[in-house]
Amino acid sequence: MSTLALGVDLGGTNARAAVIDRDTGEIVASHKEPLRDRTPERVVEVVLHVLTQAAGAAELALGSCASVGVGVAGQVLGSTGVVLNAPNLGWRDVAFGRLLEGRLGVPVHVANDLAVAAWGEKRFGAAKGLDDVVLVFVGSGVGSGLILGGRLHEGAHGVAGEFGHVKVRPLRAETKVRRCGCGQLSCLEAYTSGVNVAARVREDLEAGAATLVRDRVGGDLSRVNATAVDDAFAAGDAYAIALWEENAALLGTAIANLVTILNPARVILGGGVLLGCPHLARLIQGQFDTHVLRAAARGLTVERAWLGDDAGVIGAAVLG
Ligand SMILES: [Zn+2]
């Protein structure tokens, strides 16, 4: 039997398929295409195309695969293959698994992108050999993948681990709460994701906020991102310091609560905001140390993700 497996990483801007050696996690072949039209029918065509290209490059017959795994940036109803909500694709209640299966003629397993990334790290990366691991991702979005008792924890209906949507602000009339891409108010992601940090800083700059971030991006607000805030922080900018202290408190406390509940052996950090903003990361660590239950953090190790952007396709391929 072939040791090759097919995985797909379906983000908001690209679809990428890869043929993986399921024994070693090595990427044998991969192919990526941008998503110009995000309607489910068109995305199915693009996914079929990248799968065909990747499989062809590895001389693998698509129909000979036992299954194909797909990681989607969104909330997925586990084994049904229904994508409940994928803000970057503009999807609500899309039966993507069934649509793709109908065209592919091979069973399709759809899961959240961070769930499959956690599984990739468990099989071949920073979670290898550990039974209880939490992957925390802060990049364009915020999320987590949970490995509990050696298995991927998907929950009763597949939506476990939606860490970006834990609520971090009280809904009181006097507080300014931000609406999240999921439609609800006060989610962790609405404050701390790369996309939302950039949106908030842009709003503040347009309202006349005095901050070095403006200089860092040469006055071009479209270039505002979390890295520019981190740079301004390093230069002692009061606005950046206040924003980072606020976001570090939200993230550090939320990660501490996750560890207090689940008692993992390791926390794996991923995503451009966590890995690309060292000053923010240091503040988060301080808040985490303050708030985590001592007993739950005993022996805990913290590691950066090993597989980077490949974790999704690798995990998706070996999930099925
Ligand atoms: Zn949300």
GROMACS .gro file of C-alpha atoms and ligand atoms in nm:
model
  321
    1MET     CA    1   0.000   0.000   0.000
    2SER     CA    2   0.114   0.347  -0.086
    3THR     CA    3   0.257   0.553   0.196
    4LEU     CA    4   0.148   0.871   0.018
    5ALA     CA    5  -0.143   1.084   0.140
    6LEU     CA    6  -0.310   1.400   0.011
    7GLY     CA    7  -0.384   1.711   0.216
    8VAL     CA    8  -0.531   2.051   0.135
    9ASP     CA    9  -0.484   2.380   0.317
   10LEU     CA   10  -0.776   2.608   0.228
   11GLY     CA   11  -0.716   2.963   0.348
   12GLY     CA   12  -0.890   3.287   0.262
   13THR     CA   13  -0.656   3.373  -0.026
   14ASN     CA   14  -0.500   3.046  -0.148
   15ALA     CA   15  -0.570   2.676  -0.180
   16ARG     CA   16  -0.268   2.450  -0.147
   17ALA     CA   17  -0.255   2.075  -0.193
   18ALA     CA   18   0.037   1.852  -0.102
   19VAL     CA   19   0.131   1.489  -0.135
   20ILE     CA   20   0.283   1.375   0.194
   21ASP     CA   21   0.481   1.069   0.286
   22ARG     CA   22   0.269   0.954   0.580
   23ASP     CA   23   0.563   0.777   0.745
   24THR     CA   24   0.802   1.073   0.749
   25GLY     CA   25   0.579   1.381   0.701
   26GLU     CA   26   0.794   1.481   0.405
   27ILE     CA   27   0.623   1.687   0.133
   28VAL     CA   28   0.672   1.491  -0.190
   29ALA     CA   29   0.492   1.743  -0.413
   30SER     CA   30   0.270   2.047  -0.366
   31HIS     CA   31   0.073   2.298  -0.569
   32LYS     CA   32  -0.087   2.629  -0.475
   33GLU     CA   33  -0.338   2.854  -0.651
   34PRO     CA   34  -0.494   3.187  -0.550
   35LEU     CA   35  -0.871   3.200  -0.491
   36ARG     CA   36  -1.010   3.469  -0.716
   37ASP     CA   37  -1.375   3.370  -0.683
   38ARG     CA   38  -1.472   3.243  -0.337
   39THR     CA   39  -1.809   3.088  -0.419
   40PRO     CA   40  -1.809   2.725  -0.293
   41GLU     CA   41  -1.852   2.583  -0.646
   42ARG     CA   42  -1.552   2.776  -0.780
   43VAL     CA   43  -1.340   2.690  -0.476
   44VAL     CA   44  -1.419   2.320  -0.530
   45GLU     CA   45  -1.283   2.357  -0.885
   46VAL     CA   46  -0.963   2.523  -0.760
   47VAL     CA   47  -0.916   2.255  -0.492
   48LEU     CA   48  -0.966   1.982  -0.754
   49HIS     CA   49  -0.708   2.155  -0.971
   50VAL     CA   50  -0.441   2.185  -0.699
   51LEU     CA   51  -0.505   1.823  -0.594
   52THR     CA   52  -0.468   1.703  -0.952
   53GLN     CA   53  -0.148   1.901  -1.001
   54ALA     CA   54   0.012   1.785  -0.676
   55ALA     CA   55  -0.090   1.422  -0.729
   56GLY     CA   56   0.034   1.434  -1.089
   57ALA     CA   57   0.374   1.567  -0.982
   58ALA     CA   58   0.404   1.273  -0.738
   59GLU     CA   59   0.272   1.024  -0.996
   60LEU     CA   60  -0.013   0.941  -0.761
   61ALA     CA   61  -0.358   0.846  -0.896
   62LEU     CA   62  -0.618   1.063  -0.715
   63GLY     CA   63  -0.874   0.782  -0.715
   64SER     CA   64  -0.632   0.544  -0.542
   65CYS     CA   65  -0.623   0.755  -0.223
   66ALA     CA   66  -0.817   0.620   0.075
   67SER     CA   67  -0.919   0.975   0.170
   68VAL     CA   68  -0.829   1.341   0.133
   69GLY     CA   69  -0.798   1.575   0.432
   70VAL     CA   70  -0.882   1.945   0.411
   71GLY     CA   71  -0.801   2.212   0.669
   72VAL     CA   72  -1.024   2.520   0.641
   73ALA     CA   73  -0.975   2.856   0.811
   74GLY     CA   74  -1.315   2.856   0.980
   75GLN     CA   75  -1.558   2.670   1.203
   76VAL     CA   76  -1.622   2.320   1.074
   77LEU     CA   77  -1.890   2.070   1.187
   78GLY     CA   78  -1.654   1.775   1.217
   79SER     CA   79  -1.742   1.460   1.026
   80THR     CA   80  -2.030   1.624   0.834
   81GLY     CA   81  -1.781   1.835   0.636
   82VAL     CA   82  -2.005   2.141   0.678
   83VAL     CA   83  -1.822   2.473   0.710
   84LEU     CA   84  -2.038   2.669   0.954
   85ASN     CA   85  -1.859   3.000   0.926
   86ALA     CA   86  -1.543   3.097   0.737
   87PRO     CA   87  -1.522   3.479   0.744
   88ASN     CA   88  -1.224   3.497   0.505
   89LEU     CA   89  -1.413   3.294   0.245
   90GLY     CA   90  -1.747   3.461   0.319
   91TRP     CA   91  -1.904   3.118   0.381
   92ARG     CA   92  -2.192   3.026   0.614
   93ASP     CA   93  -2.321   2.668   0.632
   94VAL     CA   94  -2.144   2.538   0.321
   95ALA     CA   95  -2.146   2.156   0.279
   96PHE     CA   96  -1.794   2.170   0.141
   97GLY     CA   97  -1.698   1.812   0.227
   98ARG     CA   98  -1.993   1.672   0.033
   99LEU     CA   99  -1.936   1.908  -0.263
  100LEU     CA  100  -1.571   1.803  -0.294
  101GLU     CA  101  -1.645   1.435  -0.234
  102GLY     CA  102  -1.903   1.443  -0.515
  103ARG     CA  103  -1.641   1.565  -0.760
  104LEU     CA  104  -1.347   1.366  -0.627
  105GLY     CA  105  -1.509   1.027  -0.569
  106VAL     CA  106  -1.292   0.980  -0.259
  107PRO     CA  107  -1.393   1.033   0.107
  108VAL     CA  108  -1.307   1.386   0.226
  109HIS     CA  109  -1.236   1.483   0.586
  110VAL     CA  110  -1.277   1.855   0.656
  111ALA     CA  111  -1.146   2.012   0.978
  112ASN     CA  112  -1.046   2.348   1.116
  113ASP     CA  113  -0.704   2.463   0.989
  114LEU     CA  114  -0.552   2.487   1.336
  115ALA     CA  115  -0.688   2.147   1.439
  116VAL     CA  116  -0.508   1.989   1.142
  117ALA     CA  117  -0.196   2.201   1.213
  118ALA     CA  118  -0.192   2.067   1.569
  119TRP     CA  119  -0.221   1.714   1.433
  120GLY     CA  120   0.068   1.781   1.194
  121GLU     CA  121   0.281   1.901   1.485
  122LYS     CA  122   0.175   1.594   1.685
  123ARG     CA  123   0.279   1.352   1.413
  124PHE     CA  124   0.597   1.517   1.285
  125GLY     CA  125   0.670   1.840   1.477
  126ALA     CA  126   0.687   2.008   1.816
  127ALA     CA  127   0.418   1.785   1.972
  128LYS     CA  128   0.571   1.453   1.867
  129GLY     CA  129   0.570   1.198   2.149
  130LEU     CA  130   0.344   1.412   2.372
  131ASP     CA  131  -0.019   1.323   2.449
  132ASP     CA  132  -0.148   1.658   2.578
  133VAL     CA  133  -0.052   1.964   2.378
  134VAL     CA  134  -0.216   2.296   2.297
  135LEU     CA  135  -0.125   2.482   1.979
  136VAL     CA  136  -0.198   2.854   2.010
  137PHE     CA  137  -0.195   3.058   1.692
  138VAL     CA  138  -0.204   3.438   1.669
  139GLY     CA  139  -0.165   3.556   1.311
  140SER     CA  140  -0.421   3.708   1.079
  141GLY     CA  141  -0.670   3.524   1.303
  142VAL     CA  142  -0.654   3.370   1.651
  143GLY     CA  143  -0.717   3.003   1.723
  144SER     CA  144  -0.597   2.683   1.881
  145GLY     CA  145  -0.564   2.313   1.813
  146LEU     CA  146  -0.602   2.065   2.097
  147ILE     CA  147  -0.431   1.730   2.133
  148LEU     CA  148  -0.578   1.557   2.440
  149GLY     CA  149  -0.496   1.205   2.550
  150GLY     CA  150  -0.293   1.156   2.230
  151ARG     CA  151  -0.589   1.236   2.002
  152LEU     CA  152  -0.707   1.542   1.815
  153HIS     CA  153  -0.989   1.687   2.024
  154GLU     CA  154  -1.267   1.804   1.791
  155GLY     CA  155  -1.554   1.815   2.043
  156ALA     CA  156  -1.904   1.674   2.008
  157HIS     CA  157  -1.968   1.857   1.681
  158GLY     CA  158  -1.620   1.945   1.560
  159VAL     CA  159  -1.590   2.304   1.680
  160ALA     CA  160  -1.373   2.254   1.991
  161GLY     CA  161  -1.068   2.477   2.025
  162GLU     CA  162  -1.220   2.798   1.882
  163PHE     CA  163  -0.987   2.994   2.109
  164GLY     CA  164  -1.022   3.319   1.910
  165HIS     CA  165  -1.386   3.338   2.011
  166VAL     CA  166  -1.355   3.319   2.388
  167LYS     CA  167  -1.500   3.643   2.524
  168VAL     CA  168  -1.261   3.885   2.687
  169ARG     CA  169  -1.460   4.203   2.745
  170PRO     CA  170  -1.770   4.250   2.959
  171LEU     CA  171  -2.071   4.360   2.753
  172ARG     CA  172  -2.145   4.677   2.943
  173ALA     CA  173  -2.280   4.994   2.792
  174GLU     CA  174  -1.976   5.199   2.896
  175THR     CA  175  -1.714   4.975   2.733
  176LYS     CA  176  -1.636   4.992   2.365
  177VAL     CA  177  -1.662   4.635   2.241
  178ARG     CA  178  -1.544   4.520   1.899
  179ARG     CA  179  -1.742   4.295   1.669
  180CYS     CA  180  -1.563   3.982   1.552
  181GLY     CA  181  -1.561   3.824   1.206
  182CYS     CA  182  -1.780   3.548   1.356
  183GLY     CA  183  -2.055   3.804   1.412
  184GLN     CA  184  -2.037   3.809   1.792
  185LEU     CA  185  -1.905   4.079   2.020
  186SER     CA  186  -1.604   4.084   2.249
  187CYS     CA  187  -1.408   3.786   2.105
  188LEU     CA  188  -1.034   3.761   2.179
  189GLU     CA  189  -0.967   3.763   1.803
  190ALA     CA  190  -1.155   4.094   1.759
  191TYR     CA  191  -0.885   4.263   1.970
  192THR     CA  192  -0.566   4.069   1.917
  193SER     CA  193  -0.547   3.917   1.567
  194GLY     CA  194  -0.315   4.077   1.313
  195VAL     CA  195  -0.607   4.188   1.097
  196ASN     CA  196  -0.789   4.345   1.391
  197VAL     CA  197  -0.478   4.512   1.538
  198ALA     CA  198  -0.415   4.673   1.200
  199ALA     CA  199  -0.778   4.785   1.169
  200ARG     CA  200  -0.780   4.935   1.516
  201VAL     CA  201  -0.448   5.120   1.473
  202ARG     CA  202  -0.570   5.254   1.138
  203GLU     CA  203  -0.888   5.385   1.304
  204ASP     CA  204  -0.681   5.549   1.578
  205LEU     CA  205  -0.441   5.706   1.326
  206GLU     CA  206  -0.732   5.840   1.123
  207ALA     CA  207  -0.869   5.989   1.445
  208GLY     CA  208  -0.534   6.167   1.493
  209ALA     CA  209  -0.352   5.940   1.742
  210ALA     CA  210   0.008   6.051   1.804
  211THR     CA  211   0.229   5.745   1.756
  212LEU     CA  212   0.554   5.642   1.590
  213VAL     CA  213   0.357   5.375   1.402
  214ARG     CA  214   0.266   5.651   1.155
  215ASP     CA  215   0.637   5.711   1.080
  216ARG     CA  216   0.713   5.338   1.072
  217VAL     CA  217   0.474   5.295   0.777
  218GLY     CA  218   0.579   5.619   0.607
  219GLY     CA  219   0.230   5.764   0.652
  220ASP     CA  220   0.080   5.485   0.435
  221LEU     CA  221  -0.203   5.343   0.651
  222SER     CA  222  -0.239   5.038   0.427
  223ARG     CA  223   0.102   4.925   0.557
  224VAL     CA  224  -0.002   4.927   0.923
  225ASN     CA  225   0.051   4.588   1.086
  226ALA     CA  226   0.144   4.428   1.418
  227THR     CA  227   0.517   4.436   1.336
  228ALA     CA  228   0.504   4.816   1.298
  229VAL     CA  229   0.344   4.838   1.644
  230ASP     CA  230   0.615   4.611   1.787
  231ASP     CA  231   0.885   4.833   1.633
  232ALA     CA  232   0.720   5.145   1.777
  233PHE     CA  233   0.703   4.970   2.116
  234ALA     CA  234   1.079   4.907   2.102
  235ALA     CA  235   1.133   5.279   2.039
  236GLY     CA  236   0.938   5.367   2.355
  237ASP     CA  237   0.621   5.487   2.181
  238ALA     CA  238   0.350   5.547   2.445
  239TYR     CA  239   0.062   5.447   2.214
  240ALA     CA  240   0.229   5.118   2.117
  241ILE     CA  241   0.318   5.043   2.479
  242ALA     CA  242  -0.043   5.095   2.592
  243LEU     CA  243  -0.184   4.885   2.306
  244TRP     CA  244   0.063   4.600   2.362
  245GLU     CA  245   0.004   4.599   2.738
  246GLU     CA  246  -0.369   4.574   2.675
  247ASN     CA  247  -0.336   4.296   2.415
  248ALA     CA  248  -0.077   4.105   2.617
  249ALA     CA  249  -0.312   4.106   2.915
  250LEU     CA  250  -0.594   3.966   2.698
  251LEU     CA  251  -0.379   3.699   2.532
  252GLY     CA  252  -0.167   3.610   2.836
  253THR     CA  253  -0.475   3.564   3.055
  254ALA     CA  254  -0.663   3.365   2.792
  255ILE     CA  255  -0.368   3.130   2.729
  256ALA     CA  256  -0.322   3.092   3.107
  257ASN     CA  257  -0.689   2.995   3.140
  258LEU     CA  258  -0.655   2.742   2.859
  259VAL     CA  259  -0.356   2.583   3.036
  260THR     CA  260  -0.536   2.594   3.372
  261ILE     CA  261  -0.831   2.401   3.224
  262LEU     CA  262  -0.639   2.149   3.010
  263ASN     CA  263  -0.303   2.100   3.189
  264PRO     CA  264  -0.104   2.032   2.870
  265ALA     CA  265   0.258   1.914   2.871
  266ARG     CA  266   0.346   2.174   2.610
  267VAL     CA  267   0.214   2.492   2.454
  268ILE     CA  268   0.316   2.539   2.091
  269LEU     CA  269   0.312   2.896   1.961
  270GLY     CA  270   0.248   2.983   1.598
  271GLY     CA  271   0.137   3.268   1.373
  272GLY     CA  272   0.299   3.587   1.250
  273VAL     CA  273   0.189   3.802   1.545
  274LEU     CA  274   0.320   3.566   1.815
  275LEU     CA  275   0.639   3.473   1.629
  276GLY     CA  276   0.707   3.808   1.458
  277CYS     CA  277   0.650   4.049   1.750
  278PRO     CA  278   0.911   3.966   2.017
  279HIS     CA  279   0.816   4.252   2.250
  280LEU     CA  280   0.449   4.154   2.252
  281ALA     CA  281   0.548   3.789   2.306
  282ARG     CA  282   0.756   3.884   2.611
  283LEU     CA  283   0.466   4.081   2.764
  284ILE     CA  284   0.229   3.788   2.696
  285GLN     CA  285   0.469   3.552   2.875
  286GLY     CA  286   0.469   3.783   3.179
  287GLN     CA  287   0.088   3.795   3.190
  288PHE     CA  288   0.072   3.418   3.142
  289ASP     CA  289   0.311   3.356   3.432
  290THR     CA  290   0.103   3.583   3.656
  291HIS     CA  291  -0.234   3.426   3.576
  292VAL     CA  292  -0.179   3.054   3.516
  293LEU     CA  293  -0.264   2.812   3.796
  294ARG     CA  294   0.074   2.709   3.936
  295ALA     CA  295  -0.017   2.339   3.954
  296ALA     CA  296  -0.133   2.334   3.589
  297ALA     CA  297   0.191   2.494   3.469
  298ARG     CA  298   0.427   2.260   3.656
  299GLY     CA  299   0.663   2.100   3.405
  300LEU     CA  300   0.499   2.290   3.117
  301THR     CA  301   0.721   2.362   2.818
  302VAL     CA  302   0.666   2.631   2.554
  303GLU     CA  303   0.790   2.573   2.200
  304ARG     CA  304   0.759   2.750   1.867
  305ALA     CA  305   0.577   2.554   1.594
  306TRP     CA  306   0.824   2.346   1.390
  307LEU     CA  307   0.631   2.293   1.071
  308GLY     CA  308   0.532   2.656   1.008
  309ASP     CA  309   0.304   2.705   0.708
  310ASP     CA  310   0.337   2.335   0.617
  311ALA     CA  311   0.164   2.213   0.936
  312GLY     CA  312  -0.182   2.249   0.778
  313VAL     CA  313  -0.129   2.041   0.462
  314ILE     CA  314   0.076   1.781   0.647
  315GLY     CA  315  -0.178   1.746   0.929
  316ALA     CA  316  -0.471   1.738   0.684
  317ALA     CA  317  -0.305   1.462   0.481
  318VAL     CA  318  -0.241   1.234   0.777
  319LEU     CA  319  -0.568   1.308   0.959
  320GLY     CA  320  -0.783   1.074   0.754
  321ZN      ZN  321  -1.565   3.562   1.728
   0.00000   0.00000   0.00000
